[in-house]
């Protein structure tokens, strides 16, 4: 007996699907070839992530391309898929595999599904279990790596950049920031409260970095090291980093207003920007690696951030960044930085 197109594909080829998007589009097209009256479909996978509970991919038969929706921790297992599909037609949903939080395949019909069509969709869910288990494992690994390494670094590691010493030289704007007087604050604050305070700070600075296309490489105590790799021009990378600084300052001003209303001290911080080349890759022991950045540019931006407090400014920019941005800046002179051979031209924002 010859299997329907969809089931034959699930047996012979689905295991090679590169991602959930391709899987959903392929199985949807084959179900339509088998005569099922599909208006759209949704595939939901659990995501081991700090705030994202599930990822849902949505396919519309009429247009073809797949879009992705995220479900956060307080949502129902297939809420995003159900809500979207219900706008297309009657919905048939099937959990794949025995686990209650396993993958979910759901379909919207151009009309109500017949009992035979419902049976076929249930059979598809059973045949899909092995392939979706593999896809879920890969998607889960990607989510974990992105949460701990950042999106760009995670993709490099997943692509096989696992050897110690492997890496590439990239041109990037660098951002280094930390809180002022953190040691004194931590000694006078309960550990749990201090962790919550750090989280609010990191939310503002990392959120600003990500909003403008950057990536956080490191959280170091109360400090942050982030990069804005050149994807078009050095000027665009430096402008993005400067906009991220503006966003972070606005976010911290709002947070300080909230804290002052609660009788808590404000959280002053310093941030420095530099532009240069870094070696981005694997560094560490033979069996314990860190995917990070090293090089003179990293050293310089760290030393420059250390000048914020003695110079009395919250934002400092190197001459390399000043050359690339259009913003009006105040020149603070050339300053010697510890461990850096040449003095660094230092700039700040007007009124900082």
Tab-separated table of C-alpha atoms in Angstrom:
chain	number	residue	atom	x	y	z
A	1	UNK	CA	0.000	0.000	0.000
A	2	UNK	CA	1.397	3.399	-0.989
A	3	UNK	CA	1.597	5.957	1.805
A	4	UNK	CA	0.032	9.405	1.346
A	5	UNK	CA	2.508	12.082	0.252
A	6	UNK	CA	2.692	13.628	3.716
A	7	UNK	CA	3.370	10.366	5.556
A	8	UNK	CA	5.959	9.233	3.002
A	9	UNK	CA	7.799	12.505	3.452
A	10	UNK	CA	7.709	12.166	7.239
A	11	UNK	CA	9.214	8.679	6.996
A	12	UNK	CA	11.858	9.356	4.341
A	13	UNK	CA	12.860	13.026	4.405
A	14	UNK	CA	11.523	15.001	7.364
A	15	UNK	CA	14.521	14.109	9.534
A	16	UNK	CA	16.728	16.269	7.304
A	17	UNK	CA	14.626	19.436	7.778
A	18	UNK	CA	17.061	22.189	8.785
A	19	UNK	CA	14.640	24.047	11.036
A	20	UNK	CA	11.004	24.154	12.234
A	21	UNK	CA	10.077	26.742	9.603
A	22	UNK	CA	11.021	24.460	6.734
A	23	UNK	CA	9.395	21.444	8.416
A	24	UNK	CA	6.039	23.219	8.841
A	25	UNK	CA	5.962	24.596	5.306
A	26	UNK	CA	6.918	21.220	3.788
A	27	UNK	CA	4.376	19.153	5.702
A	28	UNK	CA	1.666	21.756	5.049
A	29	UNK	CA	2.278	21.661	1.290
A	30	UNK	CA	2.212	17.855	1.272
A	31	UNK	CA	-1.011	17.677	3.262
A	32	UNK	CA	-2.616	19.978	0.718
A	33	UNK	CA	-1.310	17.695	-2.059
A	34	UNK	CA	-3.082	14.854	-0.268
A	35	UNK	CA	-6.328	16.815	-0.568
A	36	UNK	CA	-6.715	18.238	2.934
A	37	UNK	CA	-8.505	21.626	3.009
A	38	UNK	CA	-5.836	23.580	4.902
A	39	UNK	CA	-5.934	27.331	5.488
A	40	UNK	CA	-2.875	27.356	7.750
A	41	UNK	CA	-0.824	25.504	10.332
A	42	UNK	CA	1.156	26.092	13.508
A	43	UNK	CA	4.035	24.232	15.118
A	44	UNK	CA	4.844	24.940	18.768
A	45	UNK	CA	8.014	23.774	20.557
A	46	UNK	CA	9.029	24.283	24.181
A	47	UNK	CA	12.018	26.621	24.602
A	48	UNK	CA	14.415	26.313	27.572
A	49	UNK	CA	14.856	30.061	27.976
A	50	UNK	CA	14.713	32.499	30.933
A	51	UNK	CA	11.598	34.324	29.690
A	52	UNK	CA	10.429	32.541	26.531
A	53	UNK	CA	8.360	29.446	27.316
A	54	UNK	CA	7.530	28.329	23.772
A	55	UNK	CA	8.273	29.229	20.168
A	56	UNK	CA	5.507	28.943	17.586
A	57	UNK	CA	5.898	28.914	13.811
A	58	UNK	CA	2.868	29.971	11.768
A	59	UNK	CA	2.226	28.936	8.154
A	60	UNK	CA	-0.531	30.294	5.942
A	61	UNK	CA	-1.459	28.189	2.930
A	62	UNK	CA	-2.452	31.198	0.855
A	63	UNK	CA	0.916	32.980	1.122
A	64	UNK	CA	3.451	30.257	1.997
A	65	UNK	CA	6.147	31.985	4.142
A	66	UNK	CA	6.396	30.993	7.803
A	67	UNK	CA	6.510	33.577	10.595
A	68	UNK	CA	7.535	33.037	14.205
A	69	UNK	CA	5.755	34.038	17.401
A	70	UNK	CA	7.103	33.836	20.959
A	71	UNK	CA	5.077	32.742	23.981
A	72	UNK	CA	6.204	33.910	27.380
A	73	UNK	CA	6.105	32.104	30.688
A	74	UNK	CA	2.497	32.904	31.654
A	75	UNK	CA	0.822	31.802	28.409
A	76	UNK	CA	-1.007	28.555	27.606
A	77	UNK	CA	0.901	25.802	25.715
A	78	UNK	CA	-0.307	26.715	22.210
A	79	UNK	CA	-1.989	30.050	22.828
A	80	UNK	CA	-0.193	31.896	20.012
A	81	UNK	CA	-0.998	29.183	17.465
A	82	UNK	CA	-4.600	28.768	18.556
A	83	UNK	CA	-5.350	32.484	18.465
A	84	UNK	CA	-3.804	32.943	15.024
A	85	UNK	CA	-5.317	29.823	13.449
A	86	UNK	CA	-8.800	30.491	14.795
A	87	UNK	CA	-8.890	33.559	12.568
A	88	UNK	CA	-8.416	31.315	9.494
A	89	UNK	CA	-10.962	28.582	10.146
A	90	UNK	CA	-11.851	25.530	12.280
A	91	UNK	CA	-8.813	24.248	14.205
A	92	UNK	CA	-7.554	20.701	14.771
A	93	UNK	CA	-4.713	20.426	17.315
A	94	UNK	CA	-2.532	17.426	18.172
A	95	UNK	CA	0.218	17.054	20.758
A	96	UNK	CA	3.126	15.110	19.275
A	97	UNK	CA	4.561	12.386	21.483
A	98	UNK	CA	3.648	11.349	25.039
A	99	UNK	CA	5.016	14.368	26.950
A	100	UNK	CA	2.347	16.940	27.941
A	101	UNK	CA	4.719	19.774	26.973
A	102	UNK	CA	5.802	18.085	23.747
A	103	UNK	CA	5.559	19.634	20.274
A	104	UNK	CA	2.103	20.695	19.118
A	105	UNK	CA	0.935	20.563	15.502
A	106	UNK	CA	-2.275	22.464	14.811
A	107	UNK	CA	-4.134	23.104	11.574
A	108	UNK	CA	-6.866	25.462	10.429
A	109	UNK	CA	-9.218	24.302	7.712
A	110	UNK	CA	-10.979	26.193	4.970
A	111	UNK	CA	-14.009	24.299	6.307
A	112	UNK	CA	-14.671	21.912	9.197
A	113	UNK	CA	-12.509	18.781	8.981
A	114	UNK	CA	-14.281	15.474	8.400
A	115	UNK	CA	-13.679	12.535	10.784
A	116	UNK	CA	-11.386	10.909	8.186
A	117	UNK	CA	-9.374	14.112	7.797
A	118	UNK	CA	-9.038	14.426	11.574
A	119	UNK	CA	-7.755	10.834	11.704
A	120	UNK	CA	-5.197	11.646	8.992
A	121	UNK	CA	-3.969	14.710	10.908
A	122	UNK	CA	-3.619	12.602	14.050
A	123	UNK	CA	-1.648	10.039	12.071
A	124	UNK	CA	0.608	12.811	10.762
A	125	UNK	CA	1.310	13.871	14.353
A	126	UNK	CA	2.336	10.287	15.228
A	127	UNK	CA	4.617	9.949	12.195
A	128	UNK	CA	6.113	13.384	12.896
A	129	UNK	CA	7.252	12.511	16.433
A	130	UNK	CA	10.858	11.382	15.665
A	131	UNK	CA	11.638	14.323	13.391
A	132	UNK	CA	10.066	16.856	15.735
A	133	UNK	CA	11.966	15.408	18.705
A	134	UNK	CA	15.218	16.096	16.848
A	135	UNK	CA	14.070	19.575	15.820
A	136	UNK	CA	12.991	20.361	19.387
A	137	UNK	CA	16.387	19.262	20.708
A	138	UNK	CA	18.203	21.492	18.201
A	139	UNK	CA	15.899	24.446	18.876
A	140	UNK	CA	16.327	23.956	22.621
A	141	UNK	CA	20.100	23.910	22.307
A	142	UNK	CA	19.983	27.088	20.217
A	143	UNK	CA	17.823	28.826	22.842
A	144	UNK	CA	20.193	27.837	25.644
A	145	UNK	CA	23.279	28.942	23.754
A	146	UNK	CA	21.695	32.271	22.839
A	147	UNK	CA	20.688	32.888	26.466
A	148	UNK	CA	24.238	32.335	27.730
A	149	UNK	CA	26.398	33.402	24.776
A	150	UNK	CA	24.332	35.851	22.729
A	151	UNK	CA	22.858	35.311	19.280
A	152	UNK	CA	25.979	35.791	17.137
A	153	UNK	CA	28.304	33.837	19.404
A	154	UNK	CA	25.742	31.038	19.747
A	155	UNK	CA	25.437	30.683	15.988
A	156	UNK	CA	29.221	30.440	15.685
A	157	UNK	CA	29.408	27.705	18.321
A	158	UNK	CA	26.517	25.789	16.746
A	159	UNK	CA	28.257	26.013	13.389
A	160	UNK	CA	31.163	24.065	14.883
A	161	UNK	CA	33.589	26.758	16.084
A	162	UNK	CA	34.632	24.629	19.065
A	163	UNK	CA	38.438	24.454	18.902
A	164	UNK	CA	40.479	26.410	21.399
A	165	UNK	CA	42.211	29.279	19.617
A	166	UNK	CA	39.751	29.313	16.715
A	167	UNK	CA	38.322	32.718	15.986
A	168	UNK	CA	38.195	35.621	13.601
A	169	UNK	CA	39.299	39.226	13.596
A	170	UNK	CA	36.358	41.613	13.269
A	171	UNK	CA	35.943	45.384	13.258
A	172	UNK	CA	33.472	46.532	15.858
A	173	UNK	CA	32.318	49.334	18.096
A	174	UNK	CA	32.807	48.298	21.719
A	175	UNK	CA	30.794	49.353	24.742
A	176	UNK	CA	32.013	48.893	28.310
A	177	UNK	CA	29.871	49.965	31.265
A	178	UNK	CA	29.647	49.436	34.992
A	179	UNK	CA	27.959	50.814	38.082
A	180	UNK	CA	29.697	53.364	40.289
A	181	UNK	CA	30.436	52.486	43.937
A	182	UNK	CA	29.103	48.968	43.481
A	183	UNK	CA	31.308	47.476	46.233
A	184	UNK	CA	30.011	49.876	48.882
A	185	UNK	CA	26.431	49.355	47.739
A	186	UNK	CA	26.752	45.559	47.838
A	187	UNK	CA	28.188	45.610	51.366
A	188	UNK	CA	25.181	47.579	52.607
A	189	UNK	CA	22.550	45.565	50.725
A	190	UNK	CA	21.092	42.097	51.256
A	191	UNK	CA	22.379	39.622	48.625
A	192	UNK	CA	18.919	38.888	47.196
A	193	UNK	CA	18.164	42.613	46.917
A	194	UNK	CA	21.566	43.207	45.329
A	195	UNK	CA	20.916	40.554	42.691
A	196	UNK	CA	17.555	42.145	41.897
A	197	UNK	CA	19.278	45.541	41.641
A	198	UNK	CA	21.868	44.157	39.251
A	199	UNK	CA	19.119	42.587	37.144
A	200	UNK	CA	17.366	45.950	36.746
A	201	UNK	CA	20.664	47.544	35.670
A	202	UNK	CA	21.469	44.754	33.231
A	203	UNK	CA	17.930	44.916	31.795
A	204	UNK	CA	18.467	48.573	30.882
A	205	UNK	CA	21.962	48.357	29.469
A	206	UNK	CA	21.566	44.997	27.686
A	207	UNK	CA	18.117	45.941	26.419
A	208	UNK	CA	19.561	49.099	24.873
A	209	UNK	CA	22.455	47.172	23.314
A	210	UNK	CA	20.150	44.589	21.749
A	211	UNK	CA	17.656	47.211	20.566
A	212	UNK	CA	20.325	48.790	18.371
A	213	UNK	CA	21.814	45.613	16.940
A	214	UNK	CA	24.616	44.999	19.447
A	215	UNK	CA	25.442	41.892	21.425
A	216	UNK	CA	26.419	41.543	25.061
A	217	UNK	CA	29.560	39.438	25.298
A	218	UNK	CA	30.099	39.502	29.057
A	219	UNK	CA	28.484	40.330	32.357
A	220	UNK	CA	31.423	40.895	34.713
A	221	UNK	CA	30.253	41.554	38.272
A	222	UNK	CA	28.387	44.812	37.748
A	223	UNK	CA	30.040	45.423	34.372
A	224	UNK	CA	29.004	44.801	30.769
A	225	UNK	CA	31.098	44.329	27.634
A	226	UNK	CA	29.173	44.582	24.360
A	227	UNK	CA	30.025	44.772	20.673
A	228	UNK	CA	28.408	46.316	17.599
A	229	UNK	CA	30.128	44.503	14.706
A	230	UNK	CA	30.508	46.337	11.410
A	231	UNK	CA	27.885	44.983	9.004
A	232	UNK	CA	27.815	47.937	6.599
A	233	UNK	CA	30.114	50.819	7.584
A	234	UNK	CA	32.153	51.677	10.699
A	235	UNK	CA	30.081	54.832	11.049
A	236	UNK	CA	26.833	52.879	11.285
A	237	UNK	CA	28.280	50.586	13.968
A	238	UNK	CA	29.508	53.540	16.041
A	239	UNK	CA	26.239	55.447	15.622
A	240	UNK	CA	24.321	52.345	16.792
A	241	UNK	CA	26.538	52.084	19.872
A	242	UNK	CA	26.017	55.775	20.663
A	243	UNK	CA	22.242	55.434	20.282
A	244	UNK	CA	22.363	52.463	22.651
A	245	UNK	CA	24.127	54.656	25.214
A	246	UNK	CA	21.381	57.259	24.899
A	247	UNK	CA	18.717	54.617	25.370
A	248	UNK	CA	20.481	53.146	28.406
A	249	UNK	CA	20.813	56.588	30.003
A	250	UNK	CA	17.090	57.232	29.529
A	251	UNK	CA	16.261	53.839	30.998
A	252	UNK	CA	18.491	54.384	34.003
A	253	UNK	CA	17.065	57.875	34.600
A	254	UNK	CA	13.606	56.331	34.746
A	255	UNK	CA	14.842	53.581	37.073
A	256	UNK	CA	16.517	56.119	39.362
A	257	UNK	CA	13.260	58.066	39.619
A	258	UNK	CA	11.461	54.884	40.691
A	259	UNK	CA	14.184	54.017	43.218
A	260	UNK	CA	14.163	57.503	44.716
A	261	UNK	CA	10.397	57.248	45.150
A	262	UNK	CA	11.041	54.035	47.114
A	263	UNK	CA	13.667	55.711	49.282
A	264	UNK	CA	16.512	53.859	47.533
A	265	UNK	CA	19.757	55.381	46.251
A	266	UNK	CA	20.224	56.072	42.557
A	267	UNK	CA	22.526	53.888	40.472
A	268	UNK	CA	25.200	56.052	38.836
A	269	UNK	CA	27.163	54.357	36.087
A	270	UNK	CA	29.936	54.945	33.579
A	271	UNK	CA	30.060	53.844	29.962
A	272	UNK	CA	32.829	54.058	27.359
A	273	UNK	CA	32.803	53.543	23.591
A	274	UNK	CA	35.725	52.627	21.358
A	275	UNK	CA	36.122	51.358	17.809
A	276	UNK	CA	38.718	48.869	16.648
A	277	UNK	CA	39.528	45.285	15.769
A	278	UNK	CA	39.073	42.366	18.144
A	279	UNK	CA	39.805	38.656	18.032
A	280	UNK	CA	36.442	36.986	18.583
A	281	UNK	CA	36.501	33.273	19.339
A	282	UNK	CA	37.321	30.429	21.713
A	283	UNK	CA	39.741	31.051	24.564
A	284	UNK	CA	40.327	28.967	27.683
A	285	UNK	CA	41.495	25.608	28.981
A	286	UNK	CA	41.514	22.456	26.902
A	287	UNK	CA	38.169	21.302	28.298
A	288	UNK	CA	36.577	24.585	29.423
A	289	UNK	CA	36.187	27.303	26.804
A	290	UNK	CA	34.820	30.810	26.706
A	291	UNK	CA	33.600	32.396	23.475
A	292	UNK	CA	34.774	35.963	23.970
A	293	UNK	CA	36.767	38.880	22.583
A	294	UNK	CA	40.359	39.892	23.235
A	295	UNK	CA	42.776	42.433	21.828
A	296	UNK	CA	44.083	45.959	22.376
A	297	UNK	CA	40.677	47.465	21.570
A	298	UNK	CA	39.071	45.513	24.438
A	299	UNK	CA	41.796	46.669	26.825
A	300	UNK	CA	41.414	50.273	25.724
A	301	UNK	CA	37.638	50.478	26.143
A	302	UNK	CA	37.935	48.946	29.622
A	303	UNK	CA	40.629	51.449	30.665
A	304	UNK	CA	38.630	54.302	29.126
A	305	UNK	CA	35.571	53.371	31.164
A	306	UNK	CA	37.763	53.546	34.246
A	307	UNK	CA	38.341	57.252	33.494
A	308	UNK	CA	34.639	58.099	33.844
A	309	UNK	CA	34.765	58.611	37.589
A	310	UNK	CA	38.050	60.584	37.845
A	311	UNK	CA	37.023	62.818	34.929
A	312	UNK	CA	33.516	63.298	36.355
A	313	UNK	CA	31.596	62.086	33.292
A	314	UNK	CA	29.192	59.187	32.770
A	315	UNK	CA	29.971	58.789	29.042
A	316	UNK	CA	33.397	58.785	27.388
A	317	UNK	CA	34.226	58.150	23.734
A	318	UNK	CA	37.589	57.465	22.165
A	319	UNK	CA	38.867	59.438	19.222
A	320	UNK	CA	38.261	56.391	17.028
A	321	UNK	CA	34.529	56.641	17.734
A	322	UNK	CA	34.451	60.435	17.566
A	323	UNK	CA	35.741	60.247	13.990
A	324	UNK	CA	32.815	58.048	12.965
A	325	UNK	CA	29.788	59.754	14.539
A	326	UNK	CA	27.935	62.899	13.560
A	327	UNK	CA	26.959	63.930	17.100
A	328	UNK	CA	28.420	67.077	18.618
A	329	UNK	CA	31.055	66.094	21.210
A	330	UNK	CA	33.230	67.866	23.780
A	331	UNK	CA	36.967	67.154	23.639
A	332	UNK	CA	38.493	66.362	27.052
A	333	UNK	CA	42.098	66.095	25.916
A	334	UNK	CA	44.535	63.237	25.403
A	335	UNK	CA	44.832	60.878	28.360
A	336	UNK	CA	47.301	58.139	29.200
A	337	UNK	CA	45.583	54.803	29.858
A	338	UNK	CA	47.230	52.097	31.952
A	339	UNK	CA	48.755	49.444	29.724
A	340	UNK	CA	48.068	51.408	26.523
A	341	UNK	CA	51.159	52.698	24.715
A	342	UNK	CA	49.728	55.851	23.151
A	343	UNK	CA	47.581	58.512	24.877
A	344	UNK	CA	43.922	58.309	23.937
A	345	UNK	CA	41.909	61.258	22.645
A	346	UNK	CA	38.858	61.388	24.930
A	347	UNK	CA	35.485	62.951	24.173
A	348	UNK	CA	32.182	63.225	26.015
A	349	UNK	CA	28.626	64.285	25.241
A	350	UNK	CA	27.772	67.968	25.711
A	351	UNK	CA	26.227	68.571	29.119
A	352	UNK	CA	27.236	65.149	30.472
